[in-house]
Coordinates of C-alpha atoms and ligand atoms in Angstrom, one line a residue:
X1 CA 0.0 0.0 0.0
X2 CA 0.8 3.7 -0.3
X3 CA 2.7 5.5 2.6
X4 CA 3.4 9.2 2.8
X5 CA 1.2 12.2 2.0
X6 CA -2.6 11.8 0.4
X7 CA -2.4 12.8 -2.9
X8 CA -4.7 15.8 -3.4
X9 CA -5.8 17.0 -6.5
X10 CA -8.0 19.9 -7.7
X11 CA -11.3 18.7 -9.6
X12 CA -12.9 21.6 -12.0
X13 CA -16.4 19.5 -10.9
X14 CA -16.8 21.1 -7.8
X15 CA -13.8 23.3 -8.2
X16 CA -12.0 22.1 -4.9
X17 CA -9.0 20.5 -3.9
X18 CA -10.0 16.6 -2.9
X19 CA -9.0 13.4 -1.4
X20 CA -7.9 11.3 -4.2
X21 CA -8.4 7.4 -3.8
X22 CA -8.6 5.2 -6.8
X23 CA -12.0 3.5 -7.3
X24 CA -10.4 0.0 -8.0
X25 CA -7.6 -1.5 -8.0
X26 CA -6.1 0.6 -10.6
X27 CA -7.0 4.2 -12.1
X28 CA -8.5 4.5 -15.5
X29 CA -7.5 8.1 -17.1
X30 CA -8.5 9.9 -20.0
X31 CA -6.8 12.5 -22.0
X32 CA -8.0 14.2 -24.5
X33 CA -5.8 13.7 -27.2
X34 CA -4.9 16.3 -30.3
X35 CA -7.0 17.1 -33.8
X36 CA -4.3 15.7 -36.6
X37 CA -4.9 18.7 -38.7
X38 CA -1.8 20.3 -38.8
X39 CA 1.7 20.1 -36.6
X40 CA 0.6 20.1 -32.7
X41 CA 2.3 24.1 -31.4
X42 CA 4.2 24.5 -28.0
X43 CA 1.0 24.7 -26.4
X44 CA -0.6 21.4 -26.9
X45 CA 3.0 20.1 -25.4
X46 CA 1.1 20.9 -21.8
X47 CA -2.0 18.9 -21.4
X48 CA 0.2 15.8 -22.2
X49 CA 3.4 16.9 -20.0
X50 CA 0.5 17.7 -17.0
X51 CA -0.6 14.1 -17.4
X52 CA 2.6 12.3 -17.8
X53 CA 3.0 14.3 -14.6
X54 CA -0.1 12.7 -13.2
X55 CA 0.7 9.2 -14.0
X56 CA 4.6 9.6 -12.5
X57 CA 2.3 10.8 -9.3
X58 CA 0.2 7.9 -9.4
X59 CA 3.2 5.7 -9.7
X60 CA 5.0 7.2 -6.9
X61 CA 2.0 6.1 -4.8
X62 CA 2.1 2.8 -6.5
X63 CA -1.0 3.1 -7.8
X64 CA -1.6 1.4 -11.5
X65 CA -2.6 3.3 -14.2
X66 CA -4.5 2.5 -17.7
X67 CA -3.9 5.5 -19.7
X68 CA -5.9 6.4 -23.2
X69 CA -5.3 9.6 -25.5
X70 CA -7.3 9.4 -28.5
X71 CA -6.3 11.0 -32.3
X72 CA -9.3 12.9 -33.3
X73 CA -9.0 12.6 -36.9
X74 CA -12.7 13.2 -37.6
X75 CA -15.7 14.4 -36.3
X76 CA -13.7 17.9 -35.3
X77 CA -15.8 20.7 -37.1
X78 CA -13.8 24.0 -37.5
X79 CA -14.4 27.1 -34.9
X80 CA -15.3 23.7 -32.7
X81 CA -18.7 24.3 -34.0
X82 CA -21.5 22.2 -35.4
X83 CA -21.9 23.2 -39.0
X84 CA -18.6 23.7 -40.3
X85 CA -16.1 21.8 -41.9
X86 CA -14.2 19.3 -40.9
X87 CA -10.5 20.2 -39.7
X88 CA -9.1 17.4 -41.9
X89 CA -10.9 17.9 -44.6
X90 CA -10.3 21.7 -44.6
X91 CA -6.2 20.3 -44.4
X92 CA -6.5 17.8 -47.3
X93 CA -7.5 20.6 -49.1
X94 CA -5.0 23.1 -48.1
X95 CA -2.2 20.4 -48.7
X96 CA -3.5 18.7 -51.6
X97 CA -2.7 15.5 -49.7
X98 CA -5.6 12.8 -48.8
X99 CA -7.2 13.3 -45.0
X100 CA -5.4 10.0 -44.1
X101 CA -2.2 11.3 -45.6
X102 CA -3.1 14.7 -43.3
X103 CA -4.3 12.1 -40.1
X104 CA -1.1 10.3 -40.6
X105 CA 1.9 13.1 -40.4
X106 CA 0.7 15.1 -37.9
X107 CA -0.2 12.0 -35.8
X108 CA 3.8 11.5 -36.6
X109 CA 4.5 14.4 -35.6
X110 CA 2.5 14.6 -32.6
X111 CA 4.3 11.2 -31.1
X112 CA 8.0 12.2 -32.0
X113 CA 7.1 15.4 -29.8
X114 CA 5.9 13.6 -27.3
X115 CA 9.3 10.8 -27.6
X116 CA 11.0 14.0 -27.5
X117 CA 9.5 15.3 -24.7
X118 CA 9.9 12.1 -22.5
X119 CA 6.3 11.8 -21.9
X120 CA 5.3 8.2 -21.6
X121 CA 3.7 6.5 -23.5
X122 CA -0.3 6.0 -23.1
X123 CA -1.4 2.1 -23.3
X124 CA -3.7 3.2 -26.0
X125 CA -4.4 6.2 -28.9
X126 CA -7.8 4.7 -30.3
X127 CA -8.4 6.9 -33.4
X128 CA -11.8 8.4 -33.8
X129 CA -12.0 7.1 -37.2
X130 CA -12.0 3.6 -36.1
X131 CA -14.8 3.4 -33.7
X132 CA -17.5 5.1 -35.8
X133 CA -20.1 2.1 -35.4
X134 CA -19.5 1.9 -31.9
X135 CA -20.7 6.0 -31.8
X136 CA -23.6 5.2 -33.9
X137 CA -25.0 2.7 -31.4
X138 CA -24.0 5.1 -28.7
X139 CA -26.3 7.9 -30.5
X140 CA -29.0 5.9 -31.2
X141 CA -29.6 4.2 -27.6
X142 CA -29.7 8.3 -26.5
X143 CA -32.6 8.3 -29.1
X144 CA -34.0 5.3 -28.0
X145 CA -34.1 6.9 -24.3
X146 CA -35.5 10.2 -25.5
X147 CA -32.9 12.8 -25.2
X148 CA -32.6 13.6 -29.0
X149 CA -34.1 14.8 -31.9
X150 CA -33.6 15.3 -35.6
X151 CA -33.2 17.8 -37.9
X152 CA -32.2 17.9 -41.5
X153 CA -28.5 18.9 -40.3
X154 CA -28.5 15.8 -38.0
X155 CA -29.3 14.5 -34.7
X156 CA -29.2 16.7 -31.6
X157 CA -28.6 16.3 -27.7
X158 CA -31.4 17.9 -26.0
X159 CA -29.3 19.8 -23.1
X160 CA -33.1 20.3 -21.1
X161 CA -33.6 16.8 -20.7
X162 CA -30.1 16.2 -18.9
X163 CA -30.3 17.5 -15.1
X164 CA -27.4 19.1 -14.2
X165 CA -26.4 19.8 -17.4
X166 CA -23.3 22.5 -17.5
X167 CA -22.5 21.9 -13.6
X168 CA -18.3 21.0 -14.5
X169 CA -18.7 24.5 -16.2
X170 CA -20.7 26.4 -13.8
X171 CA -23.3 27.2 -16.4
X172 CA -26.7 28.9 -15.5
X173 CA -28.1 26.8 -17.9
X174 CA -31.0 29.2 -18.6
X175 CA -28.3 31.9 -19.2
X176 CA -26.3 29.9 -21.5
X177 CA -29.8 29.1 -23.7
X178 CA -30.7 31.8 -23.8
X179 CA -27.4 33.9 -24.9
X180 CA -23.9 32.9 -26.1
X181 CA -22.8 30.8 -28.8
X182 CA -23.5 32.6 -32.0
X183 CA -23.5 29.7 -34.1
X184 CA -26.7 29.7 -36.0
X185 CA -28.4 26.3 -36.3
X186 CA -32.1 26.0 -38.2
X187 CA -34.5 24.2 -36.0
X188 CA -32.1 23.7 -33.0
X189 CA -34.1 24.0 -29.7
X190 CA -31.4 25.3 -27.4
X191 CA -28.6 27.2 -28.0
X192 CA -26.6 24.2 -25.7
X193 CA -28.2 21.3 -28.1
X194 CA -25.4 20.2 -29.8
X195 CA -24.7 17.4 -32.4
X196 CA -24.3 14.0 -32.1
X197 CA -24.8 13.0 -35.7
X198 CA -23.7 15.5 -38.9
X199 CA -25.9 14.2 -41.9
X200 CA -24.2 15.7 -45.0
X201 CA -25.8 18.4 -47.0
X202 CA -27.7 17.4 -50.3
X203 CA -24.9 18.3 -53.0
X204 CA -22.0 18.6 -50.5
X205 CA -20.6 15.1 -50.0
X206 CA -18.1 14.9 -47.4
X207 CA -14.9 13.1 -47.8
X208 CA -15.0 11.2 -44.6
X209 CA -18.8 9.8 -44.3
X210 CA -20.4 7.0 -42.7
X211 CA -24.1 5.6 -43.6
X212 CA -26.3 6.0 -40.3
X213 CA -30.3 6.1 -39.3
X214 CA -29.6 9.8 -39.7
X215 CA -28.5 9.8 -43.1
X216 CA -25.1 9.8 -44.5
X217 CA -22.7 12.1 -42.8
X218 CA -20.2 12.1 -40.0
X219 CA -20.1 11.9 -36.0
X220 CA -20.5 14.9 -33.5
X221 CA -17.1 16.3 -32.3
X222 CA -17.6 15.3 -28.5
X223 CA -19.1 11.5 -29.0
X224 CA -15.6 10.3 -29.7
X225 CA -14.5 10.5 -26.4
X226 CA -17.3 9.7 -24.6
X227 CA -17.4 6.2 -26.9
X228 CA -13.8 5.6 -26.7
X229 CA -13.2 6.1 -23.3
X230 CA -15.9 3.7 -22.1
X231 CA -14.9 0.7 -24.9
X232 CA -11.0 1.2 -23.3
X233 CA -11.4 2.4 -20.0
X234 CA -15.0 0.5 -18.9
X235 CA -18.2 2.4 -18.2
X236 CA -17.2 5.2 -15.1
X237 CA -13.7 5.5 -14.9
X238 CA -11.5 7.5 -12.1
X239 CA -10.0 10.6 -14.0
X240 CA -10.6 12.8 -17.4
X241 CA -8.2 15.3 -18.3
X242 CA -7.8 18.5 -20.8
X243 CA -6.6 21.9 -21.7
X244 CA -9.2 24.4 -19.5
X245 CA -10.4 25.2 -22.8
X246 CA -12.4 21.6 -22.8
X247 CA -13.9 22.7 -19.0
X248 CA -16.3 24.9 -20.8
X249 CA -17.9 22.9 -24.0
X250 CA -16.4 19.7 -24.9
X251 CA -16.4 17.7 -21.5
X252 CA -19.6 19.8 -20.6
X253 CA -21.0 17.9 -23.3
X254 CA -18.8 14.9 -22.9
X255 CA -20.9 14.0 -19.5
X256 CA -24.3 15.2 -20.7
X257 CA -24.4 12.6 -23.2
X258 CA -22.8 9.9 -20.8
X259 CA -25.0 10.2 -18.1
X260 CA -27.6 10.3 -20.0
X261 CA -26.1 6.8 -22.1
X262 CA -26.0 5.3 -18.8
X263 CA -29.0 6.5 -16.9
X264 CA -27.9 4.5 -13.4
X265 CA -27.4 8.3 -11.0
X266 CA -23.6 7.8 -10.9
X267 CA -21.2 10.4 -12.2
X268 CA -19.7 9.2 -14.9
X269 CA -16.2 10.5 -14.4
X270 CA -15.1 11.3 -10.3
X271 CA -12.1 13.8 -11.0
X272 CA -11.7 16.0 -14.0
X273 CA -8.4 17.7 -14.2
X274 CA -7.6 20.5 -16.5
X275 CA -4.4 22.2 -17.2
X276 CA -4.1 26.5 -18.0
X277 CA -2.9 27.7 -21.7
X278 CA 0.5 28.3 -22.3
X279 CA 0.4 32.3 -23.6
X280 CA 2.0 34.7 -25.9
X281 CA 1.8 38.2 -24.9
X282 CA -1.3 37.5 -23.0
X283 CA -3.2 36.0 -25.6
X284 CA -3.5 32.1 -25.9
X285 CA -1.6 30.1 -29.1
X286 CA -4.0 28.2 -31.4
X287 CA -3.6 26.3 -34.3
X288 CA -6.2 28.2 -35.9
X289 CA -4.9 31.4 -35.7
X290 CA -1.7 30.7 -37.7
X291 CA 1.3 29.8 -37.4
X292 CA 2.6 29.0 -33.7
X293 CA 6.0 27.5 -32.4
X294 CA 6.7 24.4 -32.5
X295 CA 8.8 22.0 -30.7
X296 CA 10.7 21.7 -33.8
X297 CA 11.2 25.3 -33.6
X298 CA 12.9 25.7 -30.4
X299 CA 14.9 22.6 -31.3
X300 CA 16.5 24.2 -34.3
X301 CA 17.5 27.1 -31.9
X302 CA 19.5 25.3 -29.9
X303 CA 17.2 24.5 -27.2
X304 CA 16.9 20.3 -25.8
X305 CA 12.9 19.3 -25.3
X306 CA 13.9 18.7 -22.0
X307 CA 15.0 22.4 -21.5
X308 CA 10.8 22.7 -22.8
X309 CA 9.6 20.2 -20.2
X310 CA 11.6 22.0 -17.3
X311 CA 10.2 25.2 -18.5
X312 CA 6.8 23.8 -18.1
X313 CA 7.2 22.1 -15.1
X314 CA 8.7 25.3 -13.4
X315 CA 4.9 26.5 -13.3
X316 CA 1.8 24.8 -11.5
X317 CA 0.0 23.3 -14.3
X318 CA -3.0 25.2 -13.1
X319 CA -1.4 28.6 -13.6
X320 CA -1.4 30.3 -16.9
X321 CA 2.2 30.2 -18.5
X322 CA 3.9 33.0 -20.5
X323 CA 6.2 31.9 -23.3
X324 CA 9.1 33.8 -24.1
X325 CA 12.2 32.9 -25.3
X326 CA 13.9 34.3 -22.6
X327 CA 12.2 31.6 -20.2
X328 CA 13.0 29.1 -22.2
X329 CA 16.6 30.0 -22.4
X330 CA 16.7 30.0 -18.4
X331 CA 15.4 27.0 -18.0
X332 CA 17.8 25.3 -20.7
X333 CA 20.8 27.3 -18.5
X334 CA 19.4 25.7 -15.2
X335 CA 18.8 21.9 -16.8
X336 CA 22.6 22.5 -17.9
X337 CA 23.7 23.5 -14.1
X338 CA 21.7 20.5 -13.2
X339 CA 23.2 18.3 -15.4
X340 CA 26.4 19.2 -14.3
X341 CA 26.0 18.7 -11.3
X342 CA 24.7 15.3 -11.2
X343 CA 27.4 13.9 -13.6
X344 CA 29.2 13.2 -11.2
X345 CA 26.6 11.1 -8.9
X346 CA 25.6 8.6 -11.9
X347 CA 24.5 6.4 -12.5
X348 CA 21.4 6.8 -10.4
X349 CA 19.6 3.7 -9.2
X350 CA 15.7 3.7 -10.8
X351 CA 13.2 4.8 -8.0
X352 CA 10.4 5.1 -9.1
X353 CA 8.1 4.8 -5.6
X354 CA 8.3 6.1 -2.5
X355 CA 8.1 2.7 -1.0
X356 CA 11.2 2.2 -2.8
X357 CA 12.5 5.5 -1.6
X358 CA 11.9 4.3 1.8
X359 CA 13.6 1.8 1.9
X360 CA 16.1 2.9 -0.2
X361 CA 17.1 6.0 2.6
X362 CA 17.2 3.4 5.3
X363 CA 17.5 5.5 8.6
X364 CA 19.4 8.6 6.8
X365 CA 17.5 11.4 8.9
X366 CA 18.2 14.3 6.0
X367 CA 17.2 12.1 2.7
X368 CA 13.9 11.4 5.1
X369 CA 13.7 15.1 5.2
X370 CA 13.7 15.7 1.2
X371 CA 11.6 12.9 0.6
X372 CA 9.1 14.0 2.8
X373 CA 9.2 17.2 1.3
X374 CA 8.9 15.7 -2.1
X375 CA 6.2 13.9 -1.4
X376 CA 4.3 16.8 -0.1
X377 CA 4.8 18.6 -2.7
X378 CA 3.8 16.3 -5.6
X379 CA 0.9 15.2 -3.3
X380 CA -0.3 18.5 -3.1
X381 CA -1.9 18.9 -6.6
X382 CA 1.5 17.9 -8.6
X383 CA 3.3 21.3 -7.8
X384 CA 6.3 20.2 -9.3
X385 CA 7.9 24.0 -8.5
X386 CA 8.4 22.8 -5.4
X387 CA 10.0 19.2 -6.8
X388 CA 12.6 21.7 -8.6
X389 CA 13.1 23.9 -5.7
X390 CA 14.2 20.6 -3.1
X391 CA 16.2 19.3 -5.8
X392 CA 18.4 22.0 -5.9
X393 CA 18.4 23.0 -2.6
X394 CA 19.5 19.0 -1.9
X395 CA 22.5 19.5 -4.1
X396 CA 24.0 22.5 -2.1
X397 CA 23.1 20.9 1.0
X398 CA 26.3 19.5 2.7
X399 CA 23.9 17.6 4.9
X400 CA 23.2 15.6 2.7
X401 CA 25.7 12.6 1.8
X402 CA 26.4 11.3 -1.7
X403 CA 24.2 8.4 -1.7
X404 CA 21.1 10.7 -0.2
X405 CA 22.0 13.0 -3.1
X406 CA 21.7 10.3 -5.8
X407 CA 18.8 9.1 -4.3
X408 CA 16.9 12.7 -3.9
X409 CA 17.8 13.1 -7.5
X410 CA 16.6 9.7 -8.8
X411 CA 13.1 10.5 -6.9
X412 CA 12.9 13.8 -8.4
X413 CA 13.9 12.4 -11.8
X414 CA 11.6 9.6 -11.7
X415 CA 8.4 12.6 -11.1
X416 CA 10.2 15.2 -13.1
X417 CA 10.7 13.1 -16.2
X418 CA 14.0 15.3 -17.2
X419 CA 16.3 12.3 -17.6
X420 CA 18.8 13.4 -15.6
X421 CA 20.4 10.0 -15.1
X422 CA 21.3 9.8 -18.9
X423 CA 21.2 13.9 -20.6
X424 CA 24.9 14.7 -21.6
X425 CA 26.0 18.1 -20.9
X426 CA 26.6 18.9 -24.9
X427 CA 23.3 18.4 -25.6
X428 CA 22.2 21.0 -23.1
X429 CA 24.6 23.6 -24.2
X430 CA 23.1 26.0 -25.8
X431 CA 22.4 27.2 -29.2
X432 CA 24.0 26.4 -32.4
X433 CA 26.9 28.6 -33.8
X434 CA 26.9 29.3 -37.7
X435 CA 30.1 26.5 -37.3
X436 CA 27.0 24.2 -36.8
X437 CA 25.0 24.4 -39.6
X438 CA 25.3 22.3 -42.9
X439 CA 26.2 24.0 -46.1
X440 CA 22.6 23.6 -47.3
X441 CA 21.5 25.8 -44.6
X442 CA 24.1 28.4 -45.2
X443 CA 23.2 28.8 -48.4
X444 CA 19.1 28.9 -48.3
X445 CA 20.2 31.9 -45.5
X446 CA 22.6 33.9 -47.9
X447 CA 19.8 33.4 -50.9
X448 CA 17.4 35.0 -48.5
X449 CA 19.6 37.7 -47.3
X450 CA 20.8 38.7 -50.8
X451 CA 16.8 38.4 -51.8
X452 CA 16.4 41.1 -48.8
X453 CA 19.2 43.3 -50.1
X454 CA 17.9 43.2 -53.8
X455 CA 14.6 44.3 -52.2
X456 CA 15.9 47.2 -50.8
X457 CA 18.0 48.5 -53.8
X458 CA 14.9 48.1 -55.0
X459 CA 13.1 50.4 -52.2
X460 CA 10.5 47.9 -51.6
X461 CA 10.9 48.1 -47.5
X462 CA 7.8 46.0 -46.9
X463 CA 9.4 42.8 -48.8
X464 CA 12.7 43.8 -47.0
X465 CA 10.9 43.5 -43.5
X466 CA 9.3 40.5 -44.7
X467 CA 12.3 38.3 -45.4
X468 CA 14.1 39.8 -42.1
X469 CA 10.9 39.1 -39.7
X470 CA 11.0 35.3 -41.8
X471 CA 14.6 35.0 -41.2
X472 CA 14.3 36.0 -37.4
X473 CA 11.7 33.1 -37.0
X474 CA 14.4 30.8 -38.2
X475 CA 16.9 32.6 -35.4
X476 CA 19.1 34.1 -37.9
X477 CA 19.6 38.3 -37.1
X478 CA 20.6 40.7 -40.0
X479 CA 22.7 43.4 -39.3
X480 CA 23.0 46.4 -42.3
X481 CA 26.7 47.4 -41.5
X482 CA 28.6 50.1 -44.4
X483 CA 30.6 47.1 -45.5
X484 CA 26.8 45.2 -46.1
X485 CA 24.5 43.1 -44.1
X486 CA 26.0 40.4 -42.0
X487 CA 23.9 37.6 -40.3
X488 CA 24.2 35.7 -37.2
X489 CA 22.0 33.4 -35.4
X490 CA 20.5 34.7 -32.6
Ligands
AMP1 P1 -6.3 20.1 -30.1 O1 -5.2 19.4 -30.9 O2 -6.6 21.5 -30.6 O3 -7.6 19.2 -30.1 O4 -5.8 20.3 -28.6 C1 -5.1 19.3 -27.9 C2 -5.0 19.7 -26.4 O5 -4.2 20.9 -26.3 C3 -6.3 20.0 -25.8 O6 -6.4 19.4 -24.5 C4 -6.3 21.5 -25.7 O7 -7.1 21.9 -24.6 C5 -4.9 21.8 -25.4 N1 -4.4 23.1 -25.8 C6 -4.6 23.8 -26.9 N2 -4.0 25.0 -26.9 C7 -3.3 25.1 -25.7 C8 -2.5 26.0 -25.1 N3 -2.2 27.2 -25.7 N4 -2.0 25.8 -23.9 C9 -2.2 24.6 -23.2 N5 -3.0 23.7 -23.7 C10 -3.6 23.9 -25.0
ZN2 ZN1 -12.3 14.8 -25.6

């Protein structure tokens, strides 16, 4: 069984920090996973470093954990709405490539971030595509029970017949029907009905379309996960998570349409967890708005995913987290001092629970001490600031003996995910120098800068700006000097 600290963690139902005790023997969890449309931005890296953290929680308690993030690669209508398009589709169209072409890269892409990223791997990433059957059954058992009705545009949830609908969001329901979302839909009853079933227009054949009582069309965005999560994860599981945009629509809907599936009182899902944006200036990154960073990005700066994942975990996951480059670069400096200063301790035995820890720090009063303090801190909704702050203060403290060191570090690690044990210090060091960079490079960077100089001979100061804003974004800085421009990267 588990000994230290009671894990606490903060559930948006309720909006309160609780007890948390898994249901059964071991914890079923949920994450919803990304929309395949295009690459996934800095941002997206949160949700699934905040559960990774979660499951290295779990573990420390030795508590077991079947994990599920799902690939929404249809079913997710643009603007998140009802009507529109389909994300993938709108993509296959952009890129000239087929949707499974589009579903297939940037679910590459997403998984080398995440290998990247250390984050472990869930036990299962059940594509929506695959399970559209079982979400026709689901749909039509809610019309069998009453809680639907059709329209020409497809078959709706009727929010007024599910009590409590909108509590994880803190809706006044009657407020939210009355006012709100602007999306226009002919016939709809409430302004909080939403979809469950897309039947296609007459004339506008979708790409990705399934046959159903409702006509030919496609599933409602939110069905997926409430269908998935139940074939994987059985009918009430322990934990749902998701960015804090989800908290308001998509898991509002999400448990409207399971309670009402399973009709027996229960809550469908105990804890739902949701992790804040990661900002730019304020405002939050999304994939719809443009281009965004990526990890890929930062990587050809110079900076090590793990220097990302410390810069994440040196906020609370519930605090909203300001991007800048700056940050970035401070965390990369500190991962270096820590790497450093470990070296020398390795290799680091694998501890991965605090019963291990335990016994591991026999009667050594001080490693006590900073596992204690550990363990209250991840116990006390995963505030993993405080993980980072006892790890360094366990390395300057002369208290401390070698082996309680290598142990405190291992613990850390083993939460922390930064792979302390294994990072060499020249992959931490910093950003490339011009010496780095293959000729190819070198040469697409003087095209561009002689392109930029030709514009300006030319007086055309918009392209100018253009090309120098473009080349910034790849980290190379030009500098006009009387002898002509000179680049560096930044
Ligand atoms: P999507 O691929 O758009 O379906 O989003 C995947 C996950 O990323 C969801 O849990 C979103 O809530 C989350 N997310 C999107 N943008 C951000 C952001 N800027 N910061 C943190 N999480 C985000
Ligand atoms: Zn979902």
């Amino acid at each position: 069984m588990t000994s230290g600290q009671q894990l606490r963690l903060y559930n948006s139902l309720g909006r309160r920090l609780e007890d948390f005790t898994p249901s059964e023997g071991s914890v079923g969890l949920y994450s919803c996973g990304p929309t395949v449309y295009s690459y996934p931005h800095l941002g997206n890296m949160r949700p699934y470093v905040f559960s990774d953290t979660l499951r290295r929680a779990l573990r420390w308690k030795g508590i077991p954990v079947r994990h599920v993030v799902n690939i929404t690669d249809v079913g997710h209508a643009v603007a998140d709405s009802d009507t529109g398009e389909d994300k993938l589709e709108v993509a296959a169209a952009r890129e000239l490539r087929s949707v499974e072409e589009i579903a297939a890269m940037y679910t590459r892409a997403f998984f080398e971030d995440m290998a990247a990223l250390n984050v472990m791997p869930a036990d299962d990433y059940p594509p929506a595509s695959a399970y559209v059957p079982e979400m026709i059954a689901f749909a039509s058992r809610l019309e069998d029970l009453g809680f639907t009705y059709r329209l020409p545009s497809g078959l709706y949830f009727d929010t007024s017949k599910s009590p409590g609908y909108g509590t994880l969001a803190l809706l006044d329901i009657e407020g939210q029907r009355e006012g709100e979302r602007v999306e226009l839909v002919e016939g709809r009853r409430h302004k909080s009905d939403f979809a469950l079933w897309r039947t296609e227009e007459a004339g506008k054949r979708r790409v990705m379309r399934w046959d159903s009582p409702w006509g030919w069309g496609a599933p409602g965005w939110h069905l997926e996960c409430s269908v998935m999560s139940m074939a994987l994860l059985g009918d009430h599981f322990d934990i749902h998570t998701g960015g804090i945009d989800h908290r308001q629509l998509h898991h509002v809907n999400e448990i409207a349409q399971s309670e009402a599936y399973l009709g027996d009182g229960r809550p469908w899902v105990r804890f739902w967890l949701h992790n804040e944006f990661l900002v730019i200036d304020g405002s939050k990154i999304a994939k719809s708005s443009g281009p965004v960073p990526r990890l890929a990005d930062l990587v050809a700066m110079g900076i090590h995913p793990m220097a990302y994942r410390l810069f994440l975990l040196g906020g609370h996951y519930r605090s909203q987290l300001d991007f800048t480059l700056a940050g970035v670069e401070s965390a990369q400096a500190t991962l270096r001092r820590l790497v450093a200063r470990v070296m020398p301790l390795r290799p680091l035995p694998v501890v991965e629970t605090r019963e291990a820890a335990d016994s591991l720090a026999g009667d050594d009063p001080t490693a006590k001490a900073y596992l204690d303090q550990i363990d209250a801190a991840i116990s006390a909704d995963l505030a993993t600031p405080k993980i980072l702050a006892s790890l360094q203060e366990s390395l300057r403290d002369p208290a401390l003996t070698e082996s309680g060191q290598r142990l405190i570090v291992a613990v850390a690690d083993a939460l922390l995910g930064l792979r302390l044990g294994e990072l060499e210090l020249r992959e931490v060091e910093g950003r490339r120098s011009a010496a780095d960079l293959s000729a190819d490079e070198v040469s697409q960077i003087e095209r561009r800068v002689a392109e930029r100089t030709q514009a300006r001979k030319e007086r055309d100061w918009a392209r100018a700006d253009q090309i120098r804003s473009e080349l910034e974004e790849l980290g190379v800085q030009v500098t006009d000097t009387p002898a002509g421009p000179v680049w560096e990267l930044l």
